Short mmCIF file of C-alpha atoms in Angstrom, two decimals:
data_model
loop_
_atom_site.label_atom_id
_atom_site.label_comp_id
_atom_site.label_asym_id
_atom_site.label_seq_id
_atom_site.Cartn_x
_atom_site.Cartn_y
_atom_site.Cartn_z
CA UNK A 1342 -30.65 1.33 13.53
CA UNK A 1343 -29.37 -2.43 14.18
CA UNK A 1344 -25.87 -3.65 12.90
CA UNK A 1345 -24.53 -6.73 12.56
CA UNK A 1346 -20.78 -6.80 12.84
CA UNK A 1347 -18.70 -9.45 11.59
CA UNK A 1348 -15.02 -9.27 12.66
CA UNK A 1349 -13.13 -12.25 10.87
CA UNK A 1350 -10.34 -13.69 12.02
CA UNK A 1351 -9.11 -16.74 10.84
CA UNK A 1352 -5.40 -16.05 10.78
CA UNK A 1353 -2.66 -19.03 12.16
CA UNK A 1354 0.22 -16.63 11.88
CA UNK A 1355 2.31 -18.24 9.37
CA UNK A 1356 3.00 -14.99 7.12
CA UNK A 1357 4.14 -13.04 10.29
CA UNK A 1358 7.08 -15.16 10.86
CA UNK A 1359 5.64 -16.24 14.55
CA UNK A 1360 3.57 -18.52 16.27
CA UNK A 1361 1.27 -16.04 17.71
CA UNK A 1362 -1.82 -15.88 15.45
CA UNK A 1363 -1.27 -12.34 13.79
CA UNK A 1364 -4.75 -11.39 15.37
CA UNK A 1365 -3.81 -12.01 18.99
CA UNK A 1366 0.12 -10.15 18.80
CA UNK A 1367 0.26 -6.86 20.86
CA UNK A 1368 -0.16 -3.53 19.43
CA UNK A 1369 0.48 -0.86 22.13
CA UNK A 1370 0.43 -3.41 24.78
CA UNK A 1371 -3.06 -5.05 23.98
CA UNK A 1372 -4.30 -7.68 21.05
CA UNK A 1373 -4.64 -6.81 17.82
CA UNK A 1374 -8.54 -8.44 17.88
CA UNK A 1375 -9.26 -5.82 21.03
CA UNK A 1376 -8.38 -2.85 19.25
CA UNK A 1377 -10.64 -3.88 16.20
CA UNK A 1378 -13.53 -4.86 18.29
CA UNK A 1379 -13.19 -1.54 20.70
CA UNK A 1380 -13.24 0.33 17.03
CA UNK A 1381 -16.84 -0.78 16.07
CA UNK A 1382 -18.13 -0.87 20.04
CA UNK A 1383 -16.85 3.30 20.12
CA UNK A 1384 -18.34 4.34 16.49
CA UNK A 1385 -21.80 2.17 17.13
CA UNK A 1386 -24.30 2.71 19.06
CA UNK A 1387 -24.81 -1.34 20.49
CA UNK A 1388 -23.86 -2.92 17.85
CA UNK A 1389 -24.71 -7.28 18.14
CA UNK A 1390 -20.66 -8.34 17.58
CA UNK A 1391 -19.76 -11.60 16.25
CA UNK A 1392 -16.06 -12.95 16.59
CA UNK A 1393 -15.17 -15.25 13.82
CA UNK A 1394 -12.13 -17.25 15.28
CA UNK A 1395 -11.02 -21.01 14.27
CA UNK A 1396 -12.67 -22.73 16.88
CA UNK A 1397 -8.93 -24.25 18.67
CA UNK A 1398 -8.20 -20.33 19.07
CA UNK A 1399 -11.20 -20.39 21.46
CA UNK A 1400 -9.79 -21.28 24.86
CA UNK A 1401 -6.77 -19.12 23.89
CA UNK A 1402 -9.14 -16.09 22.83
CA UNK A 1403 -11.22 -16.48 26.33
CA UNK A 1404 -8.00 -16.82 28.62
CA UNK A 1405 -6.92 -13.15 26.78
CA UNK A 1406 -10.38 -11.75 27.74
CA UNK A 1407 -9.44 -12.35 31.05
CA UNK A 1408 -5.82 -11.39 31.49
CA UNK A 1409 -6.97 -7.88 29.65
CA UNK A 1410 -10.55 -7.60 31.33
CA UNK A 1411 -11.51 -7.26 27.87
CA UNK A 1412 -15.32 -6.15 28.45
CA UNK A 1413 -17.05 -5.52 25.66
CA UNK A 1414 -19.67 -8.56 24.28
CA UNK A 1415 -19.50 -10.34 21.58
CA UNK A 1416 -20.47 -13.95 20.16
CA UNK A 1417 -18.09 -16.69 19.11
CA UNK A 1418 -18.42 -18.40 16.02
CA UNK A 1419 -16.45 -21.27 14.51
CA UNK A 1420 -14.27 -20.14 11.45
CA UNK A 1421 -14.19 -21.96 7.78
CA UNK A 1422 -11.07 -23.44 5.75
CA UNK A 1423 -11.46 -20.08 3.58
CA UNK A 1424 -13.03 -16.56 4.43
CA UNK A 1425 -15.83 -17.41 2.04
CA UNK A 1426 -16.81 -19.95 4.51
CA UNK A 1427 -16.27 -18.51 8.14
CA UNK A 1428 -18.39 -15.03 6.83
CA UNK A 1429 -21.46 -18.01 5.84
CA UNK A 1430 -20.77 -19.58 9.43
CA UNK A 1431 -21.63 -16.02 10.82
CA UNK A 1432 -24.57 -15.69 8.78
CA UNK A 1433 -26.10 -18.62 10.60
CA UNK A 1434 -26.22 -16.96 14.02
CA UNK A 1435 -27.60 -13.46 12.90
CA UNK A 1436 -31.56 -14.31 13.21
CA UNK A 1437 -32.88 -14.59 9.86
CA UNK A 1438 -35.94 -12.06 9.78
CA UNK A 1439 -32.91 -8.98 10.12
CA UNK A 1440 -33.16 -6.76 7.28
CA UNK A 1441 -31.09 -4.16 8.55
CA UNK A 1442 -27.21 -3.77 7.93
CA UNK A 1443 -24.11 -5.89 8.25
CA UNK A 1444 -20.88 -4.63 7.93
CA UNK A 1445 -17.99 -7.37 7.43
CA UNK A 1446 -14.64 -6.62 8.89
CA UNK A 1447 -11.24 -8.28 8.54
CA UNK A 1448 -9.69 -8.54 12.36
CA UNK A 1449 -6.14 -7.63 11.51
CA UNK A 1450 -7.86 -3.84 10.53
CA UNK A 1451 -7.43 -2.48 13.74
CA UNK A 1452 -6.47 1.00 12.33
CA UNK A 1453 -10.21 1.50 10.49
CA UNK A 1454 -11.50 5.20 11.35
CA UNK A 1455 -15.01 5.81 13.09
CA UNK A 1456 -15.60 7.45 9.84
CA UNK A 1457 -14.61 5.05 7.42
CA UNK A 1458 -17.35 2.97 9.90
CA UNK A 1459 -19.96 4.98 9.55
CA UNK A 1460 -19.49 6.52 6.39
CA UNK A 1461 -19.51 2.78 4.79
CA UNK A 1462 -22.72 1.62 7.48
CA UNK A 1463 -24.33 4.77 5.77
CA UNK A 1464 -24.21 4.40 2.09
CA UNK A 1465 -25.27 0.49 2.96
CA UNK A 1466 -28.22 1.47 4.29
CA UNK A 1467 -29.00 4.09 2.17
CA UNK A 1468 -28.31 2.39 -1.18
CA UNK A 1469 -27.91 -1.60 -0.30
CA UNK A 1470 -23.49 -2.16 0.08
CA UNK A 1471 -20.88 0.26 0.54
CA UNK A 1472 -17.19 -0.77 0.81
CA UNK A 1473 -14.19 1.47 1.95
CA UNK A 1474 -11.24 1.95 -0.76
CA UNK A 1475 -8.11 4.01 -1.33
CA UNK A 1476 -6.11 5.40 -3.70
CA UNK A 1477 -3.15 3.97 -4.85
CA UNK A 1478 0.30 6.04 -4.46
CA UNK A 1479 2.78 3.65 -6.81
CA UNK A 1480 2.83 3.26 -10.28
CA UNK A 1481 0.59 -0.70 -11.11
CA UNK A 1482 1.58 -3.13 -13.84
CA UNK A 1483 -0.29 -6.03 -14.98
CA UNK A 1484 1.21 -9.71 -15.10
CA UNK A 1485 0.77 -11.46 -18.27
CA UNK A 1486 2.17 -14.14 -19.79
CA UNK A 1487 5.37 -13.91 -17.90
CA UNK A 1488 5.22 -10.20 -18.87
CA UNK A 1489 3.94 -7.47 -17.18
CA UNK A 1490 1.84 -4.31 -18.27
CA UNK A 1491 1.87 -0.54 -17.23
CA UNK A 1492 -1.65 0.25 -15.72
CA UNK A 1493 -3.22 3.57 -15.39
CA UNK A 1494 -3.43 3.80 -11.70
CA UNK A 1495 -6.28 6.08 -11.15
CA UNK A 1496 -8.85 3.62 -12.59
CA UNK A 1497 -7.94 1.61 -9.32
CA UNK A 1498 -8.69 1.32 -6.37
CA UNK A 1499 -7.07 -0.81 -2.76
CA UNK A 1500 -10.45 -2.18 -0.98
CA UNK A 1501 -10.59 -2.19 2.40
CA UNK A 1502 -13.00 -3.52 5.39
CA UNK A 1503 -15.85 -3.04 6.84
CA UNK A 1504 -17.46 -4.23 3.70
CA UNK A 1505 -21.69 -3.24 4.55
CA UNK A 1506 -24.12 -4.66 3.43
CA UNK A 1507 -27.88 -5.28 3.19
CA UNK A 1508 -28.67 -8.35 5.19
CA UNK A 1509 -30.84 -9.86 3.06
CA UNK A 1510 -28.75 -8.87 -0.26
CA UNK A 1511 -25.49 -10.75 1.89
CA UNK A 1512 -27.54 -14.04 2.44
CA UNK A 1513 -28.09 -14.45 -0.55
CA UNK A 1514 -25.06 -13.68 -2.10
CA UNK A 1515 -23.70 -16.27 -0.02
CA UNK A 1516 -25.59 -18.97 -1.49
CA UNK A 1517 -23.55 -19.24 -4.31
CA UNK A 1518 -21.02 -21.90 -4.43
CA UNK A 1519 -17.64 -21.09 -3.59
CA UNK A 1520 -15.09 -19.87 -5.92
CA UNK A 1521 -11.06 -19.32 -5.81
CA UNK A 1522 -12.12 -15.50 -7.30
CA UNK A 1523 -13.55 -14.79 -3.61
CA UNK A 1524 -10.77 -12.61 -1.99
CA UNK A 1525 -13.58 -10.56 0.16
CA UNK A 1526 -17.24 -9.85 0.83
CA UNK A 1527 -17.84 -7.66 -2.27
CA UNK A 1528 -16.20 -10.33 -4.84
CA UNK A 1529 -18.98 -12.30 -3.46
CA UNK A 1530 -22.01 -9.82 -3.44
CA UNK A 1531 -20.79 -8.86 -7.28
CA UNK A 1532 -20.98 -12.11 -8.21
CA UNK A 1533 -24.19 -12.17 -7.54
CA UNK A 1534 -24.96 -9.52 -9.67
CA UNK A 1535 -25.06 -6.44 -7.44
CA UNK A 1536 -23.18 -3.46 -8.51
CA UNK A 1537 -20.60 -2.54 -5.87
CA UNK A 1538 -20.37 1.01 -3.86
CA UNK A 1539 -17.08 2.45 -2.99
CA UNK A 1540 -17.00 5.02 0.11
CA UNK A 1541 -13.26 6.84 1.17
CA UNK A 1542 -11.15 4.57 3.68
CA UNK A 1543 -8.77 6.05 6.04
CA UNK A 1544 -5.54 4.99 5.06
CA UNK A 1545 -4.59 3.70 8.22
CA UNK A 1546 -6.39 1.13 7.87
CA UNK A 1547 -3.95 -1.52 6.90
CA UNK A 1548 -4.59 -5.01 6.55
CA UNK A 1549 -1.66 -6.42 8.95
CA UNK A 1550 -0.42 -9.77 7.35
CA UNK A 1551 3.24 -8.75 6.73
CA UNK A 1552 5.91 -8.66 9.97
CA UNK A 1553 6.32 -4.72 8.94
CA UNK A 1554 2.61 -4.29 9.36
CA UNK A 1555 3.04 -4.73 12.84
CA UNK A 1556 5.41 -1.71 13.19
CA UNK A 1557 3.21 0.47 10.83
CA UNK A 1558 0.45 0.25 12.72
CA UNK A 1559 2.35 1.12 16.29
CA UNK A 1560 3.52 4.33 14.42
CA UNK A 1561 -0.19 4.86 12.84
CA UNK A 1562 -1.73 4.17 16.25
CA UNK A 1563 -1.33 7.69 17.64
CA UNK A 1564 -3.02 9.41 15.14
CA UNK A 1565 -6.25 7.61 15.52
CA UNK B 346 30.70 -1.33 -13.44
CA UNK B 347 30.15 2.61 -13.31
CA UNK B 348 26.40 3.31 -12.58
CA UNK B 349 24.64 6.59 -12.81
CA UNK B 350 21.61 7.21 -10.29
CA UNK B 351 18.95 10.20 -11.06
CA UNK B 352 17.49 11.37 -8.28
CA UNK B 353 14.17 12.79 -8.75
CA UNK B 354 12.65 14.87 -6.24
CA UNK B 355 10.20 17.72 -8.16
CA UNK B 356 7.40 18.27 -5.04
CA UNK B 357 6.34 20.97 -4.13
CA UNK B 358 4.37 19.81 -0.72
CA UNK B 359 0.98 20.25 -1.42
CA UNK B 360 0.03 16.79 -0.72
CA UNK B 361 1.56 16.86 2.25
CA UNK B 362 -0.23 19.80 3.88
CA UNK B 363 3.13 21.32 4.69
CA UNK B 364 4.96 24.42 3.65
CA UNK B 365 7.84 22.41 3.40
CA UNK B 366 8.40 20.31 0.21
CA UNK B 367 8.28 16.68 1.24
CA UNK B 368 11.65 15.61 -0.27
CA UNK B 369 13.34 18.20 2.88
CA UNK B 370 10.92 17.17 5.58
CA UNK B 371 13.16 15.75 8.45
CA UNK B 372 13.30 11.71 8.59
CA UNK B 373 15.01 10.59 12.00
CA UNK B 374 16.24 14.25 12.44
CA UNK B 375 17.73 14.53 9.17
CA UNK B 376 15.84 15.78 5.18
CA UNK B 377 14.48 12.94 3.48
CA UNK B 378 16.30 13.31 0.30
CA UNK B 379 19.57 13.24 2.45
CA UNK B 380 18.78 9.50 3.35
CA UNK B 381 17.69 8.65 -0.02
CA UNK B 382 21.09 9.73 -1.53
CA UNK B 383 22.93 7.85 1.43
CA UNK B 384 21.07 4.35 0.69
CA UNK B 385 22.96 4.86 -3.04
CA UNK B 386 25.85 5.93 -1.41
CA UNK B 387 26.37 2.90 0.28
CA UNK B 388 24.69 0.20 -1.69
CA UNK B 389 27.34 0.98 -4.74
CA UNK B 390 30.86 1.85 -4.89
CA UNK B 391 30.95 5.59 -6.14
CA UNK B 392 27.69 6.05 -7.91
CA UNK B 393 27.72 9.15 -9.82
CA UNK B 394 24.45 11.28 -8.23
CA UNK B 395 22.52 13.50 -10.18
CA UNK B 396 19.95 14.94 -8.17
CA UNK B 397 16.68 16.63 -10.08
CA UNK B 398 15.41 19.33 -7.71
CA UNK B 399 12.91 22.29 -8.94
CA UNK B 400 15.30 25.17 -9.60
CA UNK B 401 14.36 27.76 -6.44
CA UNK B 402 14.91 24.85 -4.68
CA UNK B 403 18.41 24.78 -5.19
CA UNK B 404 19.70 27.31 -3.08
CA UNK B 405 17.36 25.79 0.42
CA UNK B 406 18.97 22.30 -0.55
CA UNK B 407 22.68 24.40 -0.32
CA UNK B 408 22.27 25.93 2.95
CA UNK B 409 20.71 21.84 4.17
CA UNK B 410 23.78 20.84 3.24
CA UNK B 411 25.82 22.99 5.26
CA UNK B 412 23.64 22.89 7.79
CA UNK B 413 23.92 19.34 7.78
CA UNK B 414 27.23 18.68 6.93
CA UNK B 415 26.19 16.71 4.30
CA UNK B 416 29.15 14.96 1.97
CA UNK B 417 28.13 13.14 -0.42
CA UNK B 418 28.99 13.78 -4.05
CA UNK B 419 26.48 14.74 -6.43
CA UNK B 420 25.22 17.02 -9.08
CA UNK B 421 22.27 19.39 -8.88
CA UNK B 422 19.47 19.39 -12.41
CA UNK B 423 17.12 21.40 -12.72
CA UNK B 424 13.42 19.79 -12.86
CA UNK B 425 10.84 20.31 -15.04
CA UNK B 426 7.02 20.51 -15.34
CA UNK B 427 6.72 16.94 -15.24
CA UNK B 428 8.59 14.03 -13.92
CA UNK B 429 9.28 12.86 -17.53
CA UNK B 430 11.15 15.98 -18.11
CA UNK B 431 12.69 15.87 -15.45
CA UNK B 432 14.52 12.63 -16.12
CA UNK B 433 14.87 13.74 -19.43
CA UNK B 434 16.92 16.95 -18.18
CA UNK B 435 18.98 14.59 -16.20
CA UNK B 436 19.89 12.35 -18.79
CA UNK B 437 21.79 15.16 -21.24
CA UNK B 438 23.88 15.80 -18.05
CA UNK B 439 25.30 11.86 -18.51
CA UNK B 440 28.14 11.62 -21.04
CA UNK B 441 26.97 10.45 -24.40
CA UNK B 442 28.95 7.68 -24.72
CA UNK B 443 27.97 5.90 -21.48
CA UNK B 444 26.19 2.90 -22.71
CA UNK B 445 25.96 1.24 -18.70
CA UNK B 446 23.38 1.03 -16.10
CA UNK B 447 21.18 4.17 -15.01
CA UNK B 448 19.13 4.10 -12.29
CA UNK B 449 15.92 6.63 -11.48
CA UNK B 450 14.64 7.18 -8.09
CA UNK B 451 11.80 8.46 -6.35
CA UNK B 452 13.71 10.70 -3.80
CA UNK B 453 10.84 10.14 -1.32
CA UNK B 454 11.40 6.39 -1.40
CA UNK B 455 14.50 6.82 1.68
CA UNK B 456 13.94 3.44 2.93
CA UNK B 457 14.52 1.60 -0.29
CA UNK B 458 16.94 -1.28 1.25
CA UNK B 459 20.80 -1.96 -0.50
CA UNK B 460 19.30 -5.03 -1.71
CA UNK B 461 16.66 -3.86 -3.37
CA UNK B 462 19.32 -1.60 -5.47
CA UNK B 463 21.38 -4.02 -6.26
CA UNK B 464 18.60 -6.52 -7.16
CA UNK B 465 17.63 -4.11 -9.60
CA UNK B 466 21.05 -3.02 -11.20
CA UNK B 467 22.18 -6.25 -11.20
CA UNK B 468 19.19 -7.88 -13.58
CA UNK B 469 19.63 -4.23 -15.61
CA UNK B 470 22.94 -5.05 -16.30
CA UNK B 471 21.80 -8.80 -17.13
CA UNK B 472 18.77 -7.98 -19.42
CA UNK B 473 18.40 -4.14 -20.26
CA UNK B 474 16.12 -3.19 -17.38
CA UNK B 475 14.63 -4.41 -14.22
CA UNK B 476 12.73 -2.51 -11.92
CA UNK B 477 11.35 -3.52 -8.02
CA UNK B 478 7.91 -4.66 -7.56
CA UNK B 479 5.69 -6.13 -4.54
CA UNK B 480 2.46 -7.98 -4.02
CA UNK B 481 -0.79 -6.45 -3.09
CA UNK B 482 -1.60 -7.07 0.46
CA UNK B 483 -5.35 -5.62 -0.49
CA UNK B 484 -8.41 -6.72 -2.41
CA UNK B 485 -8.09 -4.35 -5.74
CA UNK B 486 -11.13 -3.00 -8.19
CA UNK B 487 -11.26 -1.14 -11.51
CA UNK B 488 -13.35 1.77 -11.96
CA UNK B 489 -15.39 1.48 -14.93
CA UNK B 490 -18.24 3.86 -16.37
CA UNK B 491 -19.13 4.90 -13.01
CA UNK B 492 -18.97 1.44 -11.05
CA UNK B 493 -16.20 -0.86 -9.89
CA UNK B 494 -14.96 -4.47 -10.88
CA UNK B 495 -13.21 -7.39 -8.50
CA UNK B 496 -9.80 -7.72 -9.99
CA UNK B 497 -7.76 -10.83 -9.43
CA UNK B 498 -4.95 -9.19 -7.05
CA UNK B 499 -2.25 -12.09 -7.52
CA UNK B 500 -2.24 -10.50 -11.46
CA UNK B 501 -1.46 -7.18 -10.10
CA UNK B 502 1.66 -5.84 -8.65
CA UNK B 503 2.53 -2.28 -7.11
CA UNK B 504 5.78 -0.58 -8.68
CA UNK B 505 8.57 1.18 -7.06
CA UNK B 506 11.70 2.33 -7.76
CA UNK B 507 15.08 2.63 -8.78
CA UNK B 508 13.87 1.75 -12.07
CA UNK B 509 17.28 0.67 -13.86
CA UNK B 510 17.91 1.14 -17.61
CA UNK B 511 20.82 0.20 -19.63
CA UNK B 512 22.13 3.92 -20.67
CA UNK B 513 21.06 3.59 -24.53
CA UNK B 514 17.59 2.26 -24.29
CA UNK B 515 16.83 4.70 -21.59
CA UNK B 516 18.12 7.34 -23.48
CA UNK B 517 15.87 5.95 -27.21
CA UNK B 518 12.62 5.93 -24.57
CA UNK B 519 13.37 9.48 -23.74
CA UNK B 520 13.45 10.63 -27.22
CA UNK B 521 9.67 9.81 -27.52
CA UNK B 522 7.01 12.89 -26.72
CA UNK B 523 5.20 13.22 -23.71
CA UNK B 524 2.33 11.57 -22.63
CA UNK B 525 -0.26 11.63 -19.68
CA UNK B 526 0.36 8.03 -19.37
CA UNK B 527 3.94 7.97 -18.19
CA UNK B 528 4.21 7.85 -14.31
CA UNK B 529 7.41 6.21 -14.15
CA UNK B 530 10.04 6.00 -16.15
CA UNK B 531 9.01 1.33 -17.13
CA UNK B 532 5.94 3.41 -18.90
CA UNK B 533 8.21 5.19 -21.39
CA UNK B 534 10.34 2.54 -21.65
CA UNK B 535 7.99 -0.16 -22.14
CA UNK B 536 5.81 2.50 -24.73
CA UNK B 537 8.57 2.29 -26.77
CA UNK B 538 8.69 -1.56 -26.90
CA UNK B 539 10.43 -3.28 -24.74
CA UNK B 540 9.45 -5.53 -22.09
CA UNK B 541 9.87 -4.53 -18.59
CA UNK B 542 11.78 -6.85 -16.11
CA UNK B 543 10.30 -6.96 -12.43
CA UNK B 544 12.60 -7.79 -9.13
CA UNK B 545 11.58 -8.20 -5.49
CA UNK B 546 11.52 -5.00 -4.03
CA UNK B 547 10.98 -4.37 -0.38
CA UNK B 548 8.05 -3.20 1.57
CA UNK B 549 9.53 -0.46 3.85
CA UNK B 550 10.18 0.92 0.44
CA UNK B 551 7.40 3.54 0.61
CA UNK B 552 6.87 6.88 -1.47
CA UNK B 553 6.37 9.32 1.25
CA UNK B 554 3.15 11.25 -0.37
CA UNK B 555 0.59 11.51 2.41
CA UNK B 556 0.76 13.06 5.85
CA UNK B 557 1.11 9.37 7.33
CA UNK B 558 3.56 8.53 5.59
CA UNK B 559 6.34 10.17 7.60
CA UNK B 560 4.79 8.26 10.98
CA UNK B 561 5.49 4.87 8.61
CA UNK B 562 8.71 6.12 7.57
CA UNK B 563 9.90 6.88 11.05
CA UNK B 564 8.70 3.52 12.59
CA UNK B 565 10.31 1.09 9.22
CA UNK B 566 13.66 3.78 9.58
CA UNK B 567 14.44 1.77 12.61
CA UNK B 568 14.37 -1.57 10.37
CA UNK B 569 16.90 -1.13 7.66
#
């Protein structure tokens, strides 16, 4: 069946201490962006790939294809001032009479599983959204009021990407306005009154925003 | 100012699909619980150790330490079924009449950095407790009746340790009975009334639970 994959990128590298874009720094030897794209191009079978990227990372983005012989297609689309509105850019270039599935995928996740892939494509299809999430290992508090709250940790859960969902469900989720609440697709989808599906991540799928991340993920790259 | 550190180290290595409880697997050629200790060692000036290990543990930890020629000062307690006993053993092994800092740690947290100790014992010492926390990097939900909710992740932070206590507090908290809820050792304090004080920890400061854990540990060693 048909996917839609949205990798989003909209990263200017501030949080990783450099000027490199954290999507475009190396991990063993190639960028970031590559390995998250080559994820979804090995555990699909064709899937249509779009490349959200703020649109003055474009020249930069097609100049890498080149020195790497990067080879695998994809579209370009111009990212948003927030997530929120990059993800409804996509939207507009996926033809509207899809119905099938599209899974949403943060770009610095170049660590996600074939499994988490197709385990959250799966559940989407079968039962409208699935979303990939882990346990948590530490002990959680709650901040309130300048205080802060012991939590019991097993009614949580860390969400990861790809988020999957039904394409039609997705549009119209994004209709709604935006709001500051929006950290990811789900947030969004829930808001519009769908309840949310949770499928098992791989934990080496880390988000990498943090300089460390960058050294995690050399070390978790071996065991994918 | 004197300062007493418990140690806590009660696996068993299930988790970690190993024969080998985690606290002795080998970190940078060397047991785990060995560079735990160490990071005390050298973040305070002559700490007394207590170190909480299951008791047919204690003759394997013995020969490590010859094995290892390992010097560092410290007493052996036995562990109990939980981790709250376990603290609670350690604490009648610390002179009545100490009313200064204690400090309990995860011995699978080896990469907890000098700064995050002092941090820690520093605002105990200030304000009765203090214990290290981070930001979620993650989008977080809470299970509920069988479905999830979007959580607001900047309310949220993830807990590690050494979890400092001022000797008498620490001590009232232990008196209380056991409950499922306690998963560190802010829960029992903070059960019996007080408010908890959070400090920055740092994020190589991982609890080394799951097979990939060791890969992270091995790549952040390098950092600190």
């Amino acid at each position: 069946m048909e996917v839609y994959v949205v990798i989003v990128a909209g990263g200017y590298g501030k949080r990783m201490g450099s000027d490199t874009p954290k999507q475009f720094l190396l991990l063993n030897g190639k960028p970031i962006l590559m390995h998250t794209i080559e994820r979804f191009s090995k555990a699909l079978s064709n899937p249509k790939i779009l490349l959200v990227l703020p649109e003055n990372q474009f020249e930069y983005w097609r100049q890498l294809i080149k020195q790497f012989n990067f080879d695998i297609s994809h579209q370009l689309v111009a990212g948003g001032a927030e997530r929120f509105f990059s993800v409804k850019n996509a939207l507009q270039h996926i033809p509207h009479n899809f119905t099938g599935t599209i899974a949403v995928h943060d770009g610095v996740r170049p660590l996600v599983s074939e499994q988490t892939i197709i385990n959250a494509i799966d559940l989407a299809q079968a039962k409208g959204n699935a979303i990939p999430a882990i346990d948590l290992t530490d002990s959680i508090r709650e901040v309130e009021n300048g205080t802060s709250h012991h939590r019991d940790r097993t009614r949580y859960k860390l969400i990861q990407t790809p988020q999957c969902f039904n394409a039609e469900l997705l549009r119209k989720a994004y209709h709604q306005d935006f709001c500051e609440f929006f950290t990811d697709d789900a947030s969004v989808v829930e808001r519009a009154g769908i309840s949310i599906n949770l499928v098992k991540g791989n934990p080496e799928n880390i988000k990498i925003t943090r300089p460390i991340d960058i050294q995690i993920s050399e070390a978790l790259f071996k065991n994918l």
